[in-house]
Every structure is written in structure tokens, then in C-alpha cells.
Short mmCIF file of C-alpha atoms in Angstrom, two decimals:
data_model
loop_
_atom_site.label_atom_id
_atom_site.label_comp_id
_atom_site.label_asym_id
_atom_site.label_seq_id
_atom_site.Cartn_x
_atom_site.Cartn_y
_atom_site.Cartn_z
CA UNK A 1 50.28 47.09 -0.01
CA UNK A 2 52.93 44.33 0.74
CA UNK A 3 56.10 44.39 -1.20
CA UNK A 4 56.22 46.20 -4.60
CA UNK A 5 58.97 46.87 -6.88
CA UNK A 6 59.14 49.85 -9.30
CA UNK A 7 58.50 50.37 -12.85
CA UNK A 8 56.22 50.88 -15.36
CA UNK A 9 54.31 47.55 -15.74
CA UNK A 10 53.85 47.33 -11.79
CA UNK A 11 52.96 51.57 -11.80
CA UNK A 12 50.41 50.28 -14.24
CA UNK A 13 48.59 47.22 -12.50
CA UNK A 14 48.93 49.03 -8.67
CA UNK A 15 45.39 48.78 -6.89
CA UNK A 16 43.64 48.64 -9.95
CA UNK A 17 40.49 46.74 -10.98
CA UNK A 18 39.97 45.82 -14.38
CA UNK A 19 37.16 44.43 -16.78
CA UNK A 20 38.46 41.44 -18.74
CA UNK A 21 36.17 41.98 -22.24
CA UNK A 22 35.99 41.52 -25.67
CA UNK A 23 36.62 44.45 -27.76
CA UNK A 24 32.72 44.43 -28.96
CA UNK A 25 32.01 45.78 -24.99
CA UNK A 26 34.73 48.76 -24.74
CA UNK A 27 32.85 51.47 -25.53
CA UNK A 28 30.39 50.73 -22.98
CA UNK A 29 32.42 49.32 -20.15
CA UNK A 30 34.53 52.69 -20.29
CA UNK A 31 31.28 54.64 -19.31
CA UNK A 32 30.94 52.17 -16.17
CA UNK A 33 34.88 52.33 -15.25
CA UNK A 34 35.51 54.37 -12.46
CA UNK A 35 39.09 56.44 -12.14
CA UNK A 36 40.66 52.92 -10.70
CA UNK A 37 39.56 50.95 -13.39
CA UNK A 38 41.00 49.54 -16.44
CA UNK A 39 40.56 47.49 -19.43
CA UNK A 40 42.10 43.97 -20.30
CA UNK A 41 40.64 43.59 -24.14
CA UNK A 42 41.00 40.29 -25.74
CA UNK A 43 39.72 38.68 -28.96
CA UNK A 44 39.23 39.76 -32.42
CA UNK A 45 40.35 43.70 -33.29
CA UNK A 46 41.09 44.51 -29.65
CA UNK A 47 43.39 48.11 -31.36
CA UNK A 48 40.54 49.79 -33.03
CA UNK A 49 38.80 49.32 -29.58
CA UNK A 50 41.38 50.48 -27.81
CA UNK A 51 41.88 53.52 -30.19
CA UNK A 52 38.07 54.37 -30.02
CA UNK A 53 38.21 54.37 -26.63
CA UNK A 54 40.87 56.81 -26.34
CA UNK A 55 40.24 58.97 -28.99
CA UNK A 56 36.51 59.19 -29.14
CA UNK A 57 35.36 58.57 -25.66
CA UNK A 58 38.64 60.25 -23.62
CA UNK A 59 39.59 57.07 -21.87
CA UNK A 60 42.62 57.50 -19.77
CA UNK A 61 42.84 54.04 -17.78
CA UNK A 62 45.43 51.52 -18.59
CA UNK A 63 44.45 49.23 -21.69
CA UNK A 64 46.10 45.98 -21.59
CA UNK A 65 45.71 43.07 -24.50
CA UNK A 66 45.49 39.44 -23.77
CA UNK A 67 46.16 37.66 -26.95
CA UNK A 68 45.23 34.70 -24.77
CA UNK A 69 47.75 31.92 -26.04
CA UNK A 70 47.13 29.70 -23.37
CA UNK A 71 43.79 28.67 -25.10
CA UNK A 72 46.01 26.95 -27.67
CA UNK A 73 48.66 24.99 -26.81
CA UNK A 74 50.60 23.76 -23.56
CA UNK A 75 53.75 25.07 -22.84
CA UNK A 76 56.73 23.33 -22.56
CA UNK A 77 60.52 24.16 -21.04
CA UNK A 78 61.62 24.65 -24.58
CA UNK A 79 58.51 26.70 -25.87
CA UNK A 80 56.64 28.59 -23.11
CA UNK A 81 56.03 31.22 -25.10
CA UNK A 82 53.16 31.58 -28.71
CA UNK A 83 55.63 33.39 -30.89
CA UNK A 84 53.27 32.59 -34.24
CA UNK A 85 50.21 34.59 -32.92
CA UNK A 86 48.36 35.81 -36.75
CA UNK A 87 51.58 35.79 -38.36
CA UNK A 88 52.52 32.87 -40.88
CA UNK A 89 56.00 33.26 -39.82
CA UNK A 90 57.51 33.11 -36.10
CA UNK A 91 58.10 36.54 -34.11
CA UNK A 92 60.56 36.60 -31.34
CA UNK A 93 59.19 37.39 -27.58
CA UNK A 94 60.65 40.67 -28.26
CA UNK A 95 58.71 41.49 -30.86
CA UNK A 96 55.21 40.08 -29.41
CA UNK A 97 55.68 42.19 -26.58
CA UNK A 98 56.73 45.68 -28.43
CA UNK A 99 53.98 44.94 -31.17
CA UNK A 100 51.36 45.38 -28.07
CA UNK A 101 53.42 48.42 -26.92
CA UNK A 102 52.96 50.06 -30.29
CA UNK A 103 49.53 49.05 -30.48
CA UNK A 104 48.69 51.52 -28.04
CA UNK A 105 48.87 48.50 -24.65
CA UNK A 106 50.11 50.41 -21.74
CA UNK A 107 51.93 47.51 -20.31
CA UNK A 108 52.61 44.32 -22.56
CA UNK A 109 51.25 40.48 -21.41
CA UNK A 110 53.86 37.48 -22.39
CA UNK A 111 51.82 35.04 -24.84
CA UNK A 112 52.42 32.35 -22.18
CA UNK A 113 50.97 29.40 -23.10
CA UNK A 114 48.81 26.40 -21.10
CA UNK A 115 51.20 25.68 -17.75
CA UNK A 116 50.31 22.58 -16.53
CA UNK A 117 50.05 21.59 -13.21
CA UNK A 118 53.65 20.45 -11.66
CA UNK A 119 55.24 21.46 -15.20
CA UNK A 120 57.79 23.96 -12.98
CA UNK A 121 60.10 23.68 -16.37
CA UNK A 122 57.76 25.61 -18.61
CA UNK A 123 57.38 28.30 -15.50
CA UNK A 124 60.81 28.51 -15.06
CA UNK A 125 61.66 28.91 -18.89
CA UNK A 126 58.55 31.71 -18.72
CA UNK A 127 60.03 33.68 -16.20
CA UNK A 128 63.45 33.40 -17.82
CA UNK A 129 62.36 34.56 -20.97
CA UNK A 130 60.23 37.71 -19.27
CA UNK A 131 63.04 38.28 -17.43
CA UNK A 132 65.51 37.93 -20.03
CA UNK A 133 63.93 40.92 -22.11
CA UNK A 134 65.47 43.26 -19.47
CA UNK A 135 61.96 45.95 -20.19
CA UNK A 136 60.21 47.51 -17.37
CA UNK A 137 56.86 47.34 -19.24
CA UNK A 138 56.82 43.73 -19.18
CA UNK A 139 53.91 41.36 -17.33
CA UNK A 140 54.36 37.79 -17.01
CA UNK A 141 51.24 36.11 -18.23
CA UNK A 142 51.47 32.63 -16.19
CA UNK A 143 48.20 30.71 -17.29
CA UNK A 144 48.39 28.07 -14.56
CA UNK A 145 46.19 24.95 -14.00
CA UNK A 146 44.29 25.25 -10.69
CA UNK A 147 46.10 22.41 -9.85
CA UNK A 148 49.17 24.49 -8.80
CA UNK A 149 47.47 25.63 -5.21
CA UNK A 150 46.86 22.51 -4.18
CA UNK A 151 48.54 21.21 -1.18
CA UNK A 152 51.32 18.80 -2.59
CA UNK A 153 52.38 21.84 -5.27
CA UNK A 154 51.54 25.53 -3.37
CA UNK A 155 54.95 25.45 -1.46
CA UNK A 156 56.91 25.36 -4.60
CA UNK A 157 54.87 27.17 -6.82
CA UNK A 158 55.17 30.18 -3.92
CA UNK A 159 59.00 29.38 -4.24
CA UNK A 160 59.70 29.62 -7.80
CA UNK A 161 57.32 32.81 -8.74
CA UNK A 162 58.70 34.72 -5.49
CA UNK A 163 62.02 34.56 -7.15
CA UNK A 164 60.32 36.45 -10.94
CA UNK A 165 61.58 39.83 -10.48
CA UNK A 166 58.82 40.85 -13.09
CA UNK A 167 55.02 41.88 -12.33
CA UNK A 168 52.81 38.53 -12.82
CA UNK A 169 49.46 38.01 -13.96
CA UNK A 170 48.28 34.49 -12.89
CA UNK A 171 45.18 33.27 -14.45
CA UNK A 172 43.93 29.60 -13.45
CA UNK A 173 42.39 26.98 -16.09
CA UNK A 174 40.76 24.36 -15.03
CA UNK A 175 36.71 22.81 -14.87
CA UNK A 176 34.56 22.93 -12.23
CA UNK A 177 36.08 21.08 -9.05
CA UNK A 178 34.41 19.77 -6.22
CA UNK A 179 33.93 21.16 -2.93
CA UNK A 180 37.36 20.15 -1.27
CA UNK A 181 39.49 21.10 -4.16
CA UNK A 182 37.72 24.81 -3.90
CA UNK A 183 38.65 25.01 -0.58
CA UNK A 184 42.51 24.00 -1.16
CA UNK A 185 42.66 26.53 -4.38
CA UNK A 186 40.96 29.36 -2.07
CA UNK A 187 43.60 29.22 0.62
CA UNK A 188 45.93 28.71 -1.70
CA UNK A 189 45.28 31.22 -4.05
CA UNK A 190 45.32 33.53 -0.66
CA UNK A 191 48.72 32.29 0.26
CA UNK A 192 49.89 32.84 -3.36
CA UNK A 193 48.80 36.45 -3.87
CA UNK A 194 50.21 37.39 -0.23
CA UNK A 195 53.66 35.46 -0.97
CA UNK A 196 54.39 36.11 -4.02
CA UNK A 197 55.58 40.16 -4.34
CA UNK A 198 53.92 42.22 -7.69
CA UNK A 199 51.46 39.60 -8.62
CA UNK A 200 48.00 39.94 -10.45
CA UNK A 201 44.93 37.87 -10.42
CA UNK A 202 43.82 38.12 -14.11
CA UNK A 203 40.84 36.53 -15.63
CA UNK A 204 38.83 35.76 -12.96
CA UNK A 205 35.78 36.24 -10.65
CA UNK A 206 34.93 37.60 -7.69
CA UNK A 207 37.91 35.89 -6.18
CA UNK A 208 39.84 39.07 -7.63
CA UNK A 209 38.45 40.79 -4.82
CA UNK A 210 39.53 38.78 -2.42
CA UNK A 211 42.69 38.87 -3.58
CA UNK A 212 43.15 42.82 -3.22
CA UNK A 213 41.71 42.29 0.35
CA UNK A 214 44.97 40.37 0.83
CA UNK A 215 46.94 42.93 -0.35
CA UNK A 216 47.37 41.76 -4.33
CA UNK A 217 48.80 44.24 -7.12
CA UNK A 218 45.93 44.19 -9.51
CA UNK A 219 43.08 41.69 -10.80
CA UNK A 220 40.66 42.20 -14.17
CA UNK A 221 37.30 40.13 -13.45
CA UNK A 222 35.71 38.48 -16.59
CA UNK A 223 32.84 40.46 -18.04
CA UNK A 224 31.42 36.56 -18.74
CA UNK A 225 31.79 33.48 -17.61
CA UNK A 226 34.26 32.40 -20.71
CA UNK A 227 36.61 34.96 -19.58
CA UNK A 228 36.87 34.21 -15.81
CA UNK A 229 39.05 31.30 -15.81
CA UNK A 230 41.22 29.85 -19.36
CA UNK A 231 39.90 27.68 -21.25
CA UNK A 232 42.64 24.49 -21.22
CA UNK A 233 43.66 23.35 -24.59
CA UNK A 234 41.87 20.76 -26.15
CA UNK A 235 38.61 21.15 -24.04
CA UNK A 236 35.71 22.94 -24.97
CA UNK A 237 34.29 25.52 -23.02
CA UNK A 238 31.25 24.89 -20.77
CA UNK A 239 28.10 27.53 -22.00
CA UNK A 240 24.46 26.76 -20.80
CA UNK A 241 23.13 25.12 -18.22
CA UNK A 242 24.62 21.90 -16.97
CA UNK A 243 21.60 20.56 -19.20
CA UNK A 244 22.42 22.51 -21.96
CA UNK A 245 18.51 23.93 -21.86
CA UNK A 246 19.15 26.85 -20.19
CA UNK A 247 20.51 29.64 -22.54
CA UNK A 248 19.80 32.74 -20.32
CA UNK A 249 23.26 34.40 -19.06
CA UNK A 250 25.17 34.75 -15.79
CA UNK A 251 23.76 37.40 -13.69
CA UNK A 252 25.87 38.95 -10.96
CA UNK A 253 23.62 38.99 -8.06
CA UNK A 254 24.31 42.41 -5.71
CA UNK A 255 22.95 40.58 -2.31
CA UNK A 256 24.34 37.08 -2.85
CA UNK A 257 27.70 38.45 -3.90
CA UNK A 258 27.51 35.83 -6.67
CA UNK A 259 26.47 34.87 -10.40
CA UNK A 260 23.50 33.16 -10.68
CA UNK A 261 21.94 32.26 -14.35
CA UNK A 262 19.00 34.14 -14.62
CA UNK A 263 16.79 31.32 -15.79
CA UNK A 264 17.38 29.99 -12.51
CA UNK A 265 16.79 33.13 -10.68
CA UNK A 266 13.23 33.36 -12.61
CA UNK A 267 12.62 29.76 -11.85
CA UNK A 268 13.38 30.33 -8.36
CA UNK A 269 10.96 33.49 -7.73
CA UNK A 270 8.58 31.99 -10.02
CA UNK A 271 5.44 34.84 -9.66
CA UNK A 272 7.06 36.59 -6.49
CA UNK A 273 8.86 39.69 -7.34
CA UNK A 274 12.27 39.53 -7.22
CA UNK A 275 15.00 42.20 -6.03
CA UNK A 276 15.14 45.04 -8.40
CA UNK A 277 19.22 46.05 -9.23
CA UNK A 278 19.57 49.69 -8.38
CA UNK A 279 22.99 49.67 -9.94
CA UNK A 280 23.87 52.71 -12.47
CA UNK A 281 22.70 50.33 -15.72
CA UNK A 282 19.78 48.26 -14.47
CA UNK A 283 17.85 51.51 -12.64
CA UNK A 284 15.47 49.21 -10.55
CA UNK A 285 15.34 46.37 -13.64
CA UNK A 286 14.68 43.10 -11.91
CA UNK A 287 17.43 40.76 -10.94
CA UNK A 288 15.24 38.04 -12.60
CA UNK A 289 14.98 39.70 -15.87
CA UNK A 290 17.80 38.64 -17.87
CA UNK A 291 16.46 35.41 -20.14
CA UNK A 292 17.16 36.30 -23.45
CA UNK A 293 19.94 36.28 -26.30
CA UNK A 294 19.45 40.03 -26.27
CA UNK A 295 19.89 40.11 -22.44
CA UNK A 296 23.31 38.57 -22.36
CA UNK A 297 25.09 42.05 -23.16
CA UNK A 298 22.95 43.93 -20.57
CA UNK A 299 24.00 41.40 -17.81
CA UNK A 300 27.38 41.52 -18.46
CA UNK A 301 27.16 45.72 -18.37
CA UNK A 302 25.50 45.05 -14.96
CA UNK A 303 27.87 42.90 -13.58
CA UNK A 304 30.77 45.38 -14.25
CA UNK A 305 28.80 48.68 -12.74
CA UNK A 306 28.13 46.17 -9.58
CA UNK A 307 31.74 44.73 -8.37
CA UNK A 308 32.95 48.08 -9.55
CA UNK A 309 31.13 49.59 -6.37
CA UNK A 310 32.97 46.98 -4.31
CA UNK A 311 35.88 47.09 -6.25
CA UNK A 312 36.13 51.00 -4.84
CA UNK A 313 35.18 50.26 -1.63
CA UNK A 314 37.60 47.66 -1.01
CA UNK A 315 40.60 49.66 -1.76
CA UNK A 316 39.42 52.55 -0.21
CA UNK A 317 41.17 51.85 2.87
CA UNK A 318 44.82 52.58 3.48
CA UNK A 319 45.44 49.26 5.65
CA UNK A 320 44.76 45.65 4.92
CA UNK A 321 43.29 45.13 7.82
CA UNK A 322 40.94 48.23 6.42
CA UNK A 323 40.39 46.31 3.18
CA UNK A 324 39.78 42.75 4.86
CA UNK A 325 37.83 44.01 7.46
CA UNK A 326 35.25 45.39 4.53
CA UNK A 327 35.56 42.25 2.33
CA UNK A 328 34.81 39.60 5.04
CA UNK A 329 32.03 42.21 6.15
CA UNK A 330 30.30 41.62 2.53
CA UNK A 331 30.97 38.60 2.37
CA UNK A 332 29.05 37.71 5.10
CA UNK A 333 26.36 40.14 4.70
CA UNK A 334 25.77 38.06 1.47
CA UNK A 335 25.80 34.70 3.57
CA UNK A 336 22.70 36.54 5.35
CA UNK A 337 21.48 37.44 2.40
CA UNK A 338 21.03 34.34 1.03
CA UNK A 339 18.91 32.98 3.75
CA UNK A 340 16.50 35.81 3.31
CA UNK A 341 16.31 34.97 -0.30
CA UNK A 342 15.31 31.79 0.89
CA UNK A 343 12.52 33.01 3.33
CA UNK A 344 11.00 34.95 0.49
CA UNK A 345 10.85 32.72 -1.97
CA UNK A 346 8.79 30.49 0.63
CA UNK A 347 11.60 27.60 -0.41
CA UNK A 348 10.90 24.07 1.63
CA UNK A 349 14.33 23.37 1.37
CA UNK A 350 17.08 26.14 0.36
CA UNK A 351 17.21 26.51 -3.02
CA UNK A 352 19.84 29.48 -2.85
CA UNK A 353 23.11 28.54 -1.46
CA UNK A 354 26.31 30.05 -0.90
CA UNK A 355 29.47 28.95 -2.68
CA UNK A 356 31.86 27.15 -0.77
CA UNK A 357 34.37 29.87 -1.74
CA UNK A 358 32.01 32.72 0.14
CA UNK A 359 32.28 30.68 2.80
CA UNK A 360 35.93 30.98 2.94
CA UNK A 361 35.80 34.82 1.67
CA UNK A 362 33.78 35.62 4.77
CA UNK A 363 36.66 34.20 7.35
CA UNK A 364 34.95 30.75 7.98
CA UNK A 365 38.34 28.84 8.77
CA UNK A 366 36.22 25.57 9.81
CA UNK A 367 35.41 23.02 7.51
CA UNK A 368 32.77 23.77 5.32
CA UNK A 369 29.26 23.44 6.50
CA UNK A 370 27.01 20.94 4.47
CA UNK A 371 25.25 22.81 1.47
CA UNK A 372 22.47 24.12 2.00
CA UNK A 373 23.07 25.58 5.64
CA UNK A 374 23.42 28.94 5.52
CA UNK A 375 24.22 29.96 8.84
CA UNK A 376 26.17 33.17 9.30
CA UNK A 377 30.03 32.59 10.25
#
């Protein structure tokens, strides 16, 4: 799909979908991952996951480590690169990247750190340095502020990281943006992953779908909502509610093709039943169940054994157009969807709404319709 270049790193990543986790969820994701699935494990004692997996459980997906520098510090054009990681003195690149080789990584992710937006110094000293190593089993971590697909930056950005004659694994930073600036990163981010030969959506949502429907090399979805975008240094990550009441986790909702916190979703369907998740982990549990502490592992299981359904089916097909045709065909099945939601909850006014980004995912090329309308494109 598109242009590709050899070697090992890109042989690794091809068409493959992979669960962005902590180490604490390996055991279970790998009874979830399907033969085109993978692990991206990041956090504390990621190897002794890693070796479990393999040795006691027979994994034989890639496992990729994300020491996840950019949470740190911002890079610069004369450090792009975390060479300190645990270690009180410095290591070379060299040696970051062949101690996750020998740690049993099938591929090894630069320690890139924060690139902020219109910093094209720190990129291009990050892809000189990847490229500089002169190893096949090199990916280019490139952390990037979602800044970079907007309008007055895409152009360039496309220009510079078309010329990286590595694999690259972009994963955006950035807080929640209103409506308009979704819409620039989504077509953006499109133009990006179709542009740009052997590059990866890392760390992300369901947006690393769409971006194998338009013919990207890999993506690994967060298995929670701290690990589907980076963090940027210096601000705290967002957990809760927007009042900071709500403590129940994200739930991936099959119909609405989106996460939805399930103390809204139980809020929402109040005494009406809600959807039961036939998925291979819930077995007809209730979408609305998930409300406690000791739900938050169980929804993140259930998320993973969901999107990799459509993870499989999207790739299935040996054409783009295939892949696209499927995608946009979910996507707007889950516009539908949300409508009926609607109807059944008896809702005055719609209380479930798709994102903007669905919107965009299902090939609405018009502006975006005012929320709350969820008329099919």
C-alpha cells in the first residue's frame, strides 16, 4: 500500500495494528491480539513483560518499547534526542537504540523528544541523527504538536519528513482543540500519512484506522486515554470528567465507533437497558457497566478485542479503495447509529453526538454540520 521501502523496521510495522499499553496489560492483551497485531509497551518494566509474553504465553507479534521521552522535555536542533533515559550518565543514540534491540524490541523507537509546532530544526536534527545510525531496524519516533497539520505548517511538514529515508512513527501532543482545528488536523493528518512514504500513526485513537484506510504503514491505538495522544511537557494530563466528578473510564462504544465515559453512558440510559457488547471479553456485559476503579482494566481489555475486529476488517482488502470503501462504510453506519441511540433513550434533544472527526472519517467533505445533527452523510 503506497510507497514502501525495505528493511527490517518497515517489514516490522507493514499493515499491522498495535495496542499501545503499559506492561501491567501484556499478558492479557496478547490473548485478544489477532495474527496482525502487535504490542507497543511503555512504562515501568516493559522487558519482563515482553519476556513473559514470549516465553510463557508463545507470543510471536512484534514488541516494540516506547520509552516515551517526549513526555519530558522539548527538543531542540542541538538535542532532539533523551540520551539520559534511567542512566545517571549520558548514552549515545547508538546505544539507546541497541539497548531496546537487546532487550528483546523487534524494531527500536528514537527517544525523540517534545517537537514543537514550526520547530523544523529539531525535526531535521531527528531525522539526521536516525538517519545517521545507518541500521535498518531503526523507527523515527517524531512526537509532533498537532499544530504541525495545520494549514500554514502541513506543506512543509509533508516536505521535510518525505525526504527521512527511515520508517516514522508520528504521534501528536496536544489538548483538546475546538471544532475547526479538528477538522484542519483530520485532513491533514490524511494528507500526511498518504504523502509521506513508510510512516506510522503511533499513540493514538481511532484515527489509526483511518489512517490504514489511506494506505499508512502501521498505527498502535492507546489501550487508555493517557496513551492516545503525548502528554506535552510541562502540562498535566487531563483524567476525569471535565468536572473532575466523574471517575468511571473511557468505554469504546462498538455502534458509535467512539469512546464514551461510562458514567455518561449510565447517565444517559438512566433505567433503559443499554446495548450489551458481544465482543470476545464483555460476552453480552452492558455497554453501561463500566463505573468503577475495578472496571477501568476491563474497559480497556474491551476496547482492544473491539477495534481489533475492525482493525482486521479494514486491511482485509487488497486495494485502498477496498479498505476506504469499508472504513467510510462504518463510519457512517455509526453516524446512524447514533441517532438510534438517541431515539431509544427517548432524548428531547440529542444527547449522543458524533465527533466532528467521524464526520470527516465517513467522507463528509462539507463543512461540518452543527452538533447535535446527526444526519447521515
Amino acid at each position: 500500500m503506497g510507497r514502501r521501502s525495505g528493511g527490517r523496521a518497515v517489514a516490522v510495522l507493514a499493515d499491522r495494528v498495535f495496542a499501545h499499553a503499559r506492561p501491567s496489560d501484556a499478558s492479557d492483551l496478547v490473548a485478544l491480539m489477532g495474527a496482525g497485531g502487535g504490542l507497543v509497551l511503555t512504562g515501568a518494566n516493559p522487558v519482563r513483560a515482553a519476556r513473559r509474553c514470549r516465553e510463557e504465553q508463545a507470543f510471536d507479534g512484534p514488541i516494540l518499547f516506547d520509552v516515551a521521552a517526549a513526555e519530558g522535555k522539548v527538543a531542540t536542533r542541538e538535542r532532539p534526542f533523551e540520551e539520559s533515559g534511567d542512566q545517571l550518565v549520558e548514552l549515545t543514540l547508538e546505544e539507546r537504540v541497541q539497548g531496546q534491540i537487546d532487550a528483546g524490541a523487534d524494531a527500536a523507537l528514537t527517544p525523540t523528544r517534545y517537537l514543537r509546532a514550526g520547530d523544523f530544526g529539531a525535526v531535521e536534527a531527528a531525522i539526521e541523527g536516525a538517519v545517521g545510525l545507518g541500521r535498518d531496524d531503526v523507527i523515527l519516533s517524531l512526537p509532533m504538536d498537532v499544530g504541525w497539520l495545520a494549514p500554514g505548517l502541513i506543506d512543509k511538514t509533508i516536505g521535510v519528513l518525505a525526504q527521512a529515508s527511515v520508517p516514522k512513527a508520528v504521534m501528536l501532543g496536544g489538548r483538546r482543540n475546538p471544532p475547526q482545528r479538528v477538522m484542519d488536523g483530520a485532513f491533514g493528518l490524511r494528507r500526511l500519512v498518504t504523502e509521506v512514504p513508510d510512516v506510522a500513526l503511533f499513540r493514538t485513537d481511532l484515527a489509526g484506522l483511518d489512517a490504514l484506510a489511506q494506505g499508512c504503514l502501521a498505527a498502535s491505538i492507546g489501550t487508555s486515554g493517557a496513551l492516545r495522544h503525548v502528554v506535552p511537557p510541562g502540562e498535566a494530563g487531563a483524567y476525569g470528567s471535565a468536572n473532575g466528578d466523574d471517575r468511571s473510564p473511557s468505554v469504546l462504544v462498538p455502534d458509535l465507533l467512539s469512546y464514551v465515559r461510562g458514567g455518561v453512558l449510565a447517565d444517559r440510559f438512566g433505567d433503559r437497558p443499554a446495548p450489551p457488547c458481544r465482543c470476545v471479553r464483555c460476552g453480552g456485559r452492558s455497554i453501561a457497566g463500566f463505573l468503577r476503579q475495578e472496571d477501568w482494566k476491563d474497559a480497556r481489555l474491551h476496547g482492544v478485542a473491539v477495534w481489533t475486529e475492525w482493525a482486521r476488517n479494514v486491511l482485509y482488502p487488497d486495494s485502498l479503495d477496498g479498505r476506504r470503501r469499508y472504513w467510510r462504510r462504518l463510519c457512517r453506519d455509526a453516524i446512524a447509529a447514533h441517532a438510534r441511540y438517541n431515539t431509544s433513550v427517548r432524548a428531547r434533544e440529542p444527547v449522543f453526538v458524533p465527533p466532528d472527526s467521524l464526520w470527516i472519517w465517513a467522507g463528509e467533505d462539507s463543512p461540518l454540520p452543527a452538533r447535535g445533527d446527526s444526519r447521515v452523510p
